[in-house]
């Protein structure tokens, strides 16, 4: 099944640039309609611009980061595009996919499912890493795909770190995350997702979809920034485990220049936390995207 | 009926300060539960801070501006608090109040209703100008109520301009608005609202609730900033009429230092427009709030 043509759903001028919502028939997601938002800064009118990919968390969609993250203003100043994908396929019609808020719809976990029940539709990994860049290129949008970085929140922070660390082609120059699920094979959210989506469950995830496992085996230098808040109830209840990720990074020889994990006193899991540090993350990526 | 005690519903650390959602039993709104958000910057821990009031538009609530406006970061830097009231009473149970998106629930128009059907509950004017300041003061929150300014969007821009221009006590030092309904007695939204809420309808509104009428009779110097976008479909269809407001201001002797109305090429009615100029509006008010 091939990817269908892009259709523009809406367009909003913002910070001198343009945020456009598109839809297309997604081959990666089994022929379902996929939506995404793309912010192009004003300078995209005169040449290709680098791309920052934002992966949102559980229950979110392609609008959440665009509306609440506070990323677009800083990206406009830096002359960087931002791609906001959705968080899962929508409307696959698989029994049970809408029963829980942390599994199925809105909870794609940025993996490719191997459980036959989900394998036809739940392929957000391919959707984000291969299909969306292809769609953007085919549409002639002014993006320089050789300059990509990635960031995300919670489940999307997990996505950001794992897509960055597992890309053999080094697709992304840098990765950052707000309150990422940093060691999902040891966290309830991750165990549930992997058990459902993957034929071999957590064992299979260990090889491909766990940021802590990946950083511990990663030899090349990395550029990673993580922020989490001590007031985050999901941090407090062991869903995020950023210290485990940090420990693994240090043990693998990645120093504080390569991997910065910052504990932010009193901040929680919400976009009020994310927006506080959003500008900082955009600047972090700009260092590499504009190098 | 008296106002009930404040109850804290949630609290989020953001930009070094704290956004807190409260609820209380509102006398102005006929004994219904009213909610609001209050952002206190970090410096409120050591002394009273000035207050900027944000009035949201149709269908919005106390969360909309806090989540999407991009105001909190700039306010935190300036050391200014922001109050985000709701846009109407909720759950009054008046027949028809939930039938339309532009009248009734979510559409209080920042007036005091005189039509007996609505007069017990729809008193957002009193709620914003008198009751909320009283509630804030009684709770001992660190706000300097002698330093208030006001801004808003669309219906809330109408609210901002009319509350500013009609306050005999000069409650607000400055007013600004994004895409305000600037001459509602001549616009479909305003005519509908005034006919419903006010016993004498549009004629009654002319005296109290029309920014263009008010500025034309206003003698004292004012501090007003208005932004609207040429891509705004509500501007294009005559709901906003900012040029009429501007013309009336000039004819009444208010020059471009007192009343600035800026046409923003290509921007629409959304928070993508508002957030673009949000920082600018906060800085505008800071000039007066910190003077």
XYZ file of C-alpha atoms in Angstrom:
582
model
C 0.000 0.000 0.000
C 1.380 3.357 -0.948
C 1.145 6.696 0.759
C -1.600 9.002 -0.451
C -1.191 12.661 -1.418
C -1.016 15.397 1.190
C -4.152 17.399 1.811
C -4.061 20.720 3.637
C -6.660 20.879 6.419
C -5.900 24.279 7.942
C -3.259 26.936 8.108
C -2.510 29.558 10.753
C -0.013 32.369 10.536
C 2.007 32.415 13.736
C 5.232 34.113 14.807
C 5.806 35.339 11.260
C 5.653 31.789 9.878
C 2.894 29.323 9.122
C 1.523 26.330 10.984
C -0.235 23.962 8.588
C -2.243 20.869 9.387
C -2.127 18.118 6.800
C -3.671 14.721 6.350
C -2.780 11.812 4.119
C -3.436 8.101 3.735
C -0.632 6.462 5.669
C 0.900 3.227 4.423
C 2.834 2.796 7.676
C -0.410 2.972 9.635
C -2.183 0.409 7.469
C -3.935 2.824 5.147
C -5.539 4.939 7.862
C -5.717 8.710 7.562
C -2.839 10.331 9.480
C -2.672 13.980 10.472
C 0.280 16.148 11.378
C 1.127 19.792 11.932
C 4.145 21.452 10.373
C 5.443 24.852 11.406
C 7.519 26.635 8.777
C 9.361 29.767 9.897
C 9.384 32.864 7.700
C 12.847 32.088 6.322
C 11.511 28.883 4.735
C 10.255 31.153 1.962
C 13.807 31.667 0.764
C 15.497 28.312 1.399
C 15.345 24.946 3.094
C 15.266 24.985 6.893
C 16.241 22.358 9.481
C 13.575 20.243 11.164
C 12.828 19.612 14.819
C 10.394 16.730 15.422
C 8.160 16.906 18.513
C 6.637 13.698 19.840
C 3.733 14.205 22.233
C 2.704 11.995 25.139
C -0.190 9.741 26.069
C -3.675 10.978 25.094
C -2.216 13.846 23.065
C -2.303 14.462 19.344
C -0.680 16.600 16.638
C -2.144 19.790 18.147
C -0.981 19.503 21.743
C 2.636 20.560 21.377
C 1.768 23.218 18.816
C -0.815 24.825 21.089
C 0.712 24.439 24.535
C 4.452 23.813 24.228
C 5.699 27.340 23.661
C 8.113 26.002 21.034
C 7.011 27.914 17.971
C 8.132 31.383 19.033
C 11.707 30.248 19.765
C 11.812 28.093 16.613
C 10.662 31.055 14.527
C 13.523 33.150 15.906
C 16.013 30.373 15.172
C 14.587 29.733 11.697
C 13.762 26.094 12.441
C 10.728 24.080 11.305
C 8.821 21.874 13.758
C 6.965 18.714 12.831
C 4.170 17.625 15.189
C 3.047 14.046 14.383
C 0.073 12.361 16.029
C 0.680 9.850 18.852
C -0.934 6.756 17.317
C -3.059 5.545 14.428
C -6.708 6.586 14.725
C -9.676 4.390 13.988
C -7.944 1.077 13.309
C -10.985 -0.676 14.751
C -8.960 -3.204 16.726
C -11.001 -4.620 19.631
C -9.928 -3.011 22.894
C -7.843 -0.203 21.394
C -10.070 2.479 22.920
C -10.541 0.886 26.335
C -7.516 2.370 28.138
C -5.957 5.808 28.072
C -2.421 4.382 28.206
C -2.711 1.746 25.475
C -4.068 1.786 21.921
C -5.452 5.025 20.529
C -3.324 7.993 21.645
C -0.657 5.616 22.965
C 1.348 4.299 20.022
C 4.663 4.366 21.916
C 6.617 5.158 18.713
C 7.302 1.486 17.978
C 6.430 -0.961 15.226
C 4.037 -3.573 16.548
C 4.870 -7.243 15.978
C 1.814 -8.710 17.680
C -0.315 -9.622 14.634
C -3.327 -7.949 16.197
C -1.614 -4.546 15.986
C 1.115 -5.033 13.376
C -0.882 -3.735 10.434
C -1.622 -0.340 12.002
C 0.570 0.436 15.018
C 3.799 1.426 13.305
C 4.502 4.893 14.608
C 8.261 4.231 14.433
C 8.178 3.880 10.661
C 5.594 6.658 10.415
C 7.852 9.177 12.167
C 11.301 8.127 10.962
C 10.577 7.191 7.346
C 7.088 7.990 6.166
C 6.684 11.606 7.313
C 10.103 12.678 5.945
C 9.193 11.004 2.635
C 5.818 12.711 2.542
C 7.439 16.068 3.286
C 10.034 15.553 0.579
C 7.515 14.359 -2.009
C 5.374 17.418 -1.347
C 8.348 19.658 -2.040
C 8.177 21.338 1.346
C 11.267 23.478 2.101
C 12.809 21.192 4.727
C 16.440 20.098 4.807
C 15.996 16.494 5.960
C 19.742 16.111 6.486
C 19.326 18.417 9.475
C 16.826 16.820 11.863
C 16.647 16.717 15.638
C 13.950 15.281 17.871
C 12.309 15.975 21.213
C 9.245 14.886 23.114
C 7.268 14.584 26.323
C 6.684 11.522 28.500
C 5.804 8.713 26.032
C 7.115 11.121 23.385
C 10.303 11.598 25.407
C 10.701 7.834 25.280
C 10.131 8.113 21.531
C 12.644 10.891 21.135
C 15.417 9.103 23.018
C 14.842 5.702 21.411
C 14.457 6.990 17.855
C 17.635 9.016 18.312
C 19.690 6.241 19.882
C 18.498 3.452 17.590
C 18.929 5.165 14.247
C 21.732 3.427 12.354
C 21.852 6.306 9.889
C 22.079 8.909 12.653
C 18.920 10.517 11.359
C 18.819 13.004 14.242
C 21.612 15.319 15.356
C 20.348 15.705 18.924
C 17.554 14.521 21.197
C 15.838 16.047 24.191
C 12.941 15.124 26.406
C 10.603 16.461 29.056
C 9.809 13.858 31.725
C 10.592 10.922 29.412
C 9.697 7.318 30.141
C 13.408 6.580 30.304
C 13.469 2.895 31.181
C 10.075 1.582 30.030
C 10.925 -2.115 30.367
C 10.986 -1.456 34.110
C 7.940 0.825 34.284
C 4.209 -0.069 34.334
C 3.341 1.999 31.237
C 6.123 0.418 29.214
C 5.474 -3.134 30.336
C 1.813 -2.812 29.424
C 2.544 -1.315 26.014
C 5.277 -3.762 25.081
C 3.254 -6.768 26.240
C 0.410 -5.647 24.038
C 2.170 -4.464 20.911
C 5.147 -6.833 20.712
C 5.021 -10.559 20.097
C 7.951 -11.164 22.466
C 6.834 -8.406 24.846
C 9.355 -6.798 27.140
C 12.198 -9.030 25.926
C 11.734 -7.707 22.407
C 11.516 -4.119 23.680
C 14.824 -4.523 25.479
C 16.647 -4.701 22.158
C 14.934 -1.776 20.458
C 12.695 0.384 22.575
C 14.304 1.102 25.908
C 16.398 4.278 26.145
C 18.365 3.002 29.131
C 19.275 -0.251 27.382
C 20.165 1.636 24.210
C 22.407 4.250 25.875
C 24.251 1.537 27.798
C 25.319 -0.032 24.490
C 25.850 3.241 22.615
C 29.497 3.921 21.795
C 29.428 7.100 19.683
C 29.146 10.554 21.234
C 25.584 11.777 21.798
C 23.799 15.101 22.340
C 20.995 14.572 24.834
C 19.131 16.919 27.188
C 16.487 15.705 29.655
C 14.399 17.741 32.110
C 12.067 16.284 34.712
C 10.289 17.756 37.721
C 10.389 16.533 41.298
C 6.674 17.348 41.637
C 5.775 14.981 38.782
C 3.533 12.216 40.141
C 4.609 9.895 37.339
C 8.219 10.469 38.289
C 7.337 9.857 41.927
C 5.599 6.564 41.099
C 8.418 5.133 39.005
C 7.036 5.546 35.495
C 9.905 7.721 34.272
C 13.140 6.528 35.955
C 15.435 9.241 34.565
C 18.125 8.468 37.171
C 18.420 4.921 35.816
C 18.925 6.333 32.335
C 21.495 8.811 33.618
C 23.405 6.132 35.504
C 23.512 3.917 32.417
C 24.728 6.832 30.296
C 27.549 7.635 32.687
C 28.566 3.981 32.966
C 28.723 3.811 29.184
C 31.110 6.747 29.166
C 28.741 9.539 28.175
C 29.714 12.558 30.261
C 27.676 15.610 31.237
C 28.467 17.330 27.956
C 26.903 14.448 26.059
C 24.020 13.642 28.388
C 22.514 16.309 30.610
C 19.697 15.180 32.918
C 18.302 18.056 34.940
C 16.076 17.694 37.975
C 13.710 20.670 38.134
C 12.511 21.346 41.671
C 8.731 21.314 42.096
C 7.715 21.012 38.440
C 5.088 18.463 37.427
C 4.147 16.474 34.305
C 2.036 19.167 32.636
C 2.574 21.570 29.768
C 3.050 24.280 32.396
C 6.347 22.488 33.070
C 7.132 21.851 29.406
C 6.482 25.422 28.295
C 8.806 26.701 31.030
C 11.749 24.900 29.449
C 10.523 24.788 25.860
C 12.644 27.692 24.688
C 15.684 26.148 26.309
C 15.164 22.888 24.417
C 14.705 24.644 21.090
C 17.973 26.515 21.667
C 19.719 23.267 22.592
C 18.726 21.738 19.252
C 19.489 24.914 17.318
C 23.139 24.493 18.309
C 23.295 21.278 16.319
C 20.754 22.001 13.606
C 22.460 25.211 12.590
C 26.040 23.947 12.982
C -25.970 35.947 49.303
C -22.343 36.091 50.298
C -19.274 34.773 48.581
C -18.005 31.407 49.782
C -14.420 30.602 50.788
C -11.752 29.902 48.201
C -10.882 26.280 47.553
C -7.692 25.283 45.756
C -8.351 22.806 42.947
C -4.881 22.408 41.476
C -1.502 24.032 41.359
C 1.254 23.904 38.746
C 4.721 25.326 39.011
C 5.487 27.254 35.842
C 8.163 29.749 34.829
C 9.457 29.861 38.388
C 6.045 30.856 39.743
C 2.795 29.048 40.434
C -0.464 28.771 38.538
C -3.299 27.864 40.887
C -6.867 27.000 40.033
C -9.468 27.995 42.593
C -13.195 27.642 42.981
C -15.685 29.428 45.212
C -19.401 30.025 45.551
C -20.015 33.232 43.640
C -22.589 35.724 44.868
C -22.317 37.715 41.647
C -23.177 34.610 39.647
C -26.200 33.758 41.757
C -24.544 31.299 44.093
C -23.025 29.103 41.374
C -19.531 27.694 41.713
C -17.035 29.892 39.845
C -13.515 28.862 38.882
C -10.496 30.953 38.021
C -6.752 30.555 37.518
C -4.228 32.848 39.123
C -0.572 32.965 38.139
C 1.760 34.319 40.800
C 5.346 35.043 39.732
C 8.252 34.014 41.966
C 8.632 37.532 43.390
C 5.145 37.326 44.912
C 6.824 35.369 47.709
C 8.484 38.548 48.941
C 5.877 41.251 48.297
C 2.677 42.223 46.567
C 2.714 42.171 42.778
C 0.588 43.968 40.177
C -2.275 42.158 38.433
C -3.058 41.682 34.773
C -6.574 40.334 34.113
C -7.098 38.196 30.994
C -10.619 37.820 29.611
C -11.052 34.932 27.200
C -13.429 34.696 24.259
C -16.507 32.725 23.269
C -16.496 29.026 24.212
C -13.324 29.436 26.288
C -12.818 29.106 30.019
C -10.303 29.924 32.755
C -7.762 27.503 31.259
C -7.603 28.726 27.688
C -5.408 31.793 28.098
C -3.221 30.080 30.671
C -2.522 27.142 28.381
C -2.343 28.727 24.951
C -1.703 32.461 25.310
C 2.033 32.484 25.917
C 1.513 35.190 28.554
C 2.924 33.487 31.621
C 6.588 33.426 30.623
C 6.694 37.166 29.907
C 4.650 37.955 33.045
C 7.048 35.876 35.146
C 9.967 37.902 33.812
C 8.157 41.160 34.566
C 7.038 40.006 38.006
C 3.343 40.427 37.221
C 0.433 38.198 38.297
C -2.245 37.148 35.804
C -5.860 36.425 36.681
C -7.777 34.174 34.276
C -11.527 34.277 35.027
C -14.082 32.027 33.332
C -16.213 33.440 30.501
C -19.693 32.927 31.988
C -21.570 31.304 34.836
C -21.782 27.513 34.514
C -24.839 25.427 35.197
C -27.386 28.149 35.845
C -30.031 25.873 34.369
C -31.724 28.632 32.392
C -33.716 27.191 29.464
C -31.782 27.707 26.216
C -28.464 28.728 27.776
C -26.647 25.749 26.243
C -28.258 25.858 22.814
C -25.855 28.239 21.065
C -22.074 28.578 21.176
C -22.275 32.395 21.065
C -24.880 32.970 23.763
C -25.338 31.642 27.298
C -22.760 29.250 28.724
C -19.254 30.303 27.646
C -20.594 33.605 26.347
C -21.229 35.912 29.290
C -20.047 39.033 27.433
C -18.699 40.603 30.653
C -21.937 42.446 31.378
C -24.576 42.410 34.100
C -27.802 41.023 32.725
C -31.011 43.018 33.275
C -33.374 40.627 31.522
C -34.986 38.898 34.536
C -34.366 35.510 32.940
C -30.608 36.015 33.214
C -30.176 38.718 35.836
C -29.653 36.392 38.779
C -26.682 34.584 37.229
C -25.196 36.417 34.249
C -23.227 39.148 36.014
C -19.692 38.669 34.740
C -19.090 42.435 34.955
C -19.485 42.433 38.723
C -17.726 39.086 38.971
C -14.568 40.394 37.255
C -14.449 43.983 38.494
C -15.617 43.572 42.097
C -16.015 40.018 43.247
C -12.730 38.469 42.132
C -10.612 41.321 43.548
C -12.522 40.983 46.823
C -12.035 37.234 46.908
C -8.313 37.675 46.202
C -7.989 40.272 48.932
C -9.962 38.267 51.485
C -7.778 35.236 50.817
C -4.702 37.304 51.572
C -3.126 36.624 48.188
C -0.079 38.844 47.500
C -1.706 41.073 44.885
C -1.538 44.863 44.827
C -5.072 45.636 43.646
C -4.194 49.292 43.164
C -2.132 48.184 40.185
C -4.416 46.371 37.742
C -4.537 46.239 33.970
C -6.746 44.195 31.676
C -6.586 42.454 28.336
C -8.592 39.917 26.399
C -9.497 38.174 23.160
C -12.545 38.658 20.929
C -15.520 38.715 23.375
C -12.848 39.139 26.059
C -11.333 42.004 24.086
C -14.756 43.619 24.174
C -14.724 42.967 27.919
C -11.275 44.430 28.370
C -12.041 47.651 26.504
C -15.449 48.201 28.074
C -14.415 47.405 31.637
C -11.441 49.733 31.232
C -13.384 52.584 29.665
C -16.433 52.368 31.921
C -14.724 52.181 35.297
C -15.469 55.386 37.208
C -12.741 54.523 39.699
C -10.159 53.923 36.958
C -9.692 50.394 38.215
C -7.339 49.512 35.362
C -4.225 51.387 34.307
C -4.229 50.087 30.731
C -6.235 47.861 28.404
C -5.318 45.769 25.406
C -7.109 43.352 23.145
C -6.596 40.744 20.464
C -9.263 40.859 17.782
C -11.820 42.539 20.062
C -15.508 42.900 19.294
C -14.999 46.643 19.162
C -18.437 47.919 18.266
C -20.812 45.143 19.365
C -24.010 47.166 19.010
C -23.315 47.037 15.278
C -22.160 43.416 15.070
C -24.228 40.191 14.965
C -22.601 38.655 18.082
C -23.207 41.781 20.121
C -26.757 42.355 18.947
C -27.669 38.784 19.821
C -26.048 38.949 23.256
C -27.476 42.328 24.217
C -30.976 41.425 22.997
C -30.858 38.335 25.186
C -29.217 39.607 28.340
C -30.471 43.190 28.550
C -34.030 44.294 29.113
C -33.619 47.295 26.793
C -31.365 45.337 24.428
C -28.990 47.212 22.161
C -30.161 50.607 23.414
C -29.111 49.689 26.937
C -25.774 48.319 25.678
C -25.044 51.593 23.923
C -24.658 53.336 27.275
C -22.458 50.748 28.975
C -21.158 47.944 26.859
C -19.914 49.253 23.538
C -16.220 50.184 23.346
C -16.751 52.490 20.378
C -19.546 54.399 22.104
C -17.512 54.598 25.309
C -14.295 55.866 23.700
C -16.215 58.510 21.776
C -17.383 60.010 25.068
C -14.143 59.433 26.989
C -12.313 62.632 27.861
C -9.368 61.509 30.008
C -6.173 60.128 28.469
C -6.180 56.360 27.888
C -3.627 53.580 27.338
C -5.011 51.136 24.807
C -3.383 48.626 22.450
C -5.362 46.548 19.940
C -4.091 43.927 17.478
C -6.198 42.229 14.834
C -5.359 40.089 11.827
C -6.437 40.610 8.238
C -6.886 36.846 7.867
C -9.441 36.738 10.683
C -12.762 35.534 9.276
C -14.653 37.304 12.061
C -12.898 40.532 11.155
C -13.749 39.936 7.518
C -17.434 39.356 8.286
C -17.883 42.472 10.407
C -17.999 41.010 13.905
C -14.998 43.004 15.166
C -15.051 46.450 13.512
C -11.753 47.720 14.959
C -11.583 50.535 12.382
C -14.833 51.980 13.700
C -13.386 51.961 17.203
C -10.180 53.581 15.982
C -12.065 56.282 14.100
C -14.164 57.094 17.169
C -11.042 57.260 19.322
C -9.322 59.684 16.984
C -12.426 61.846 16.666
C -12.601 62.022 20.453
C -9.043 63.321 20.527
C -7.188 60.149 21.516
C -4.001 60.091 19.471
C -1.758 57.178 18.485
C 0.078 57.322 21.802
C -3.178 56.773 23.653
C -4.853 54.335 21.285
C -2.803 52.069 19.066
C -4.756 49.782 16.721
C -2.484 47.537 14.696
C -3.510 45.585 11.633
C -1.477 42.365 11.476
C -1.186 41.047 7.935
C -2.445 37.491 7.464
C -3.124 36.597 11.097
C -6.405 34.945 12.067
C -8.619 34.675 15.153
C -6.797 31.777 16.832
C -4.385 31.483 19.730
C -1.645 31.068 17.116
C -2.244 34.769 16.475
C -2.626 35.688 20.137
C 0.529 33.891 21.276
C 2.527 35.686 18.584
C 1.764 39.046 20.175
C 1.214 37.901 23.757
C 4.647 38.933 24.979
C 4.198 42.318 23.382
C 0.926 42.898 25.229
C 2.395 41.862 28.570
C 5.238 44.332 28.037
C 2.745 47.058 27.126
C 0.931 46.602 30.424
C 4.169 46.264 32.400
C 4.981 49.843 31.454
C 1.969 51.032 33.408
C 1.774 48.383 36.101
C 5.360 48.934 37.169
C 5.353 52.715 36.817
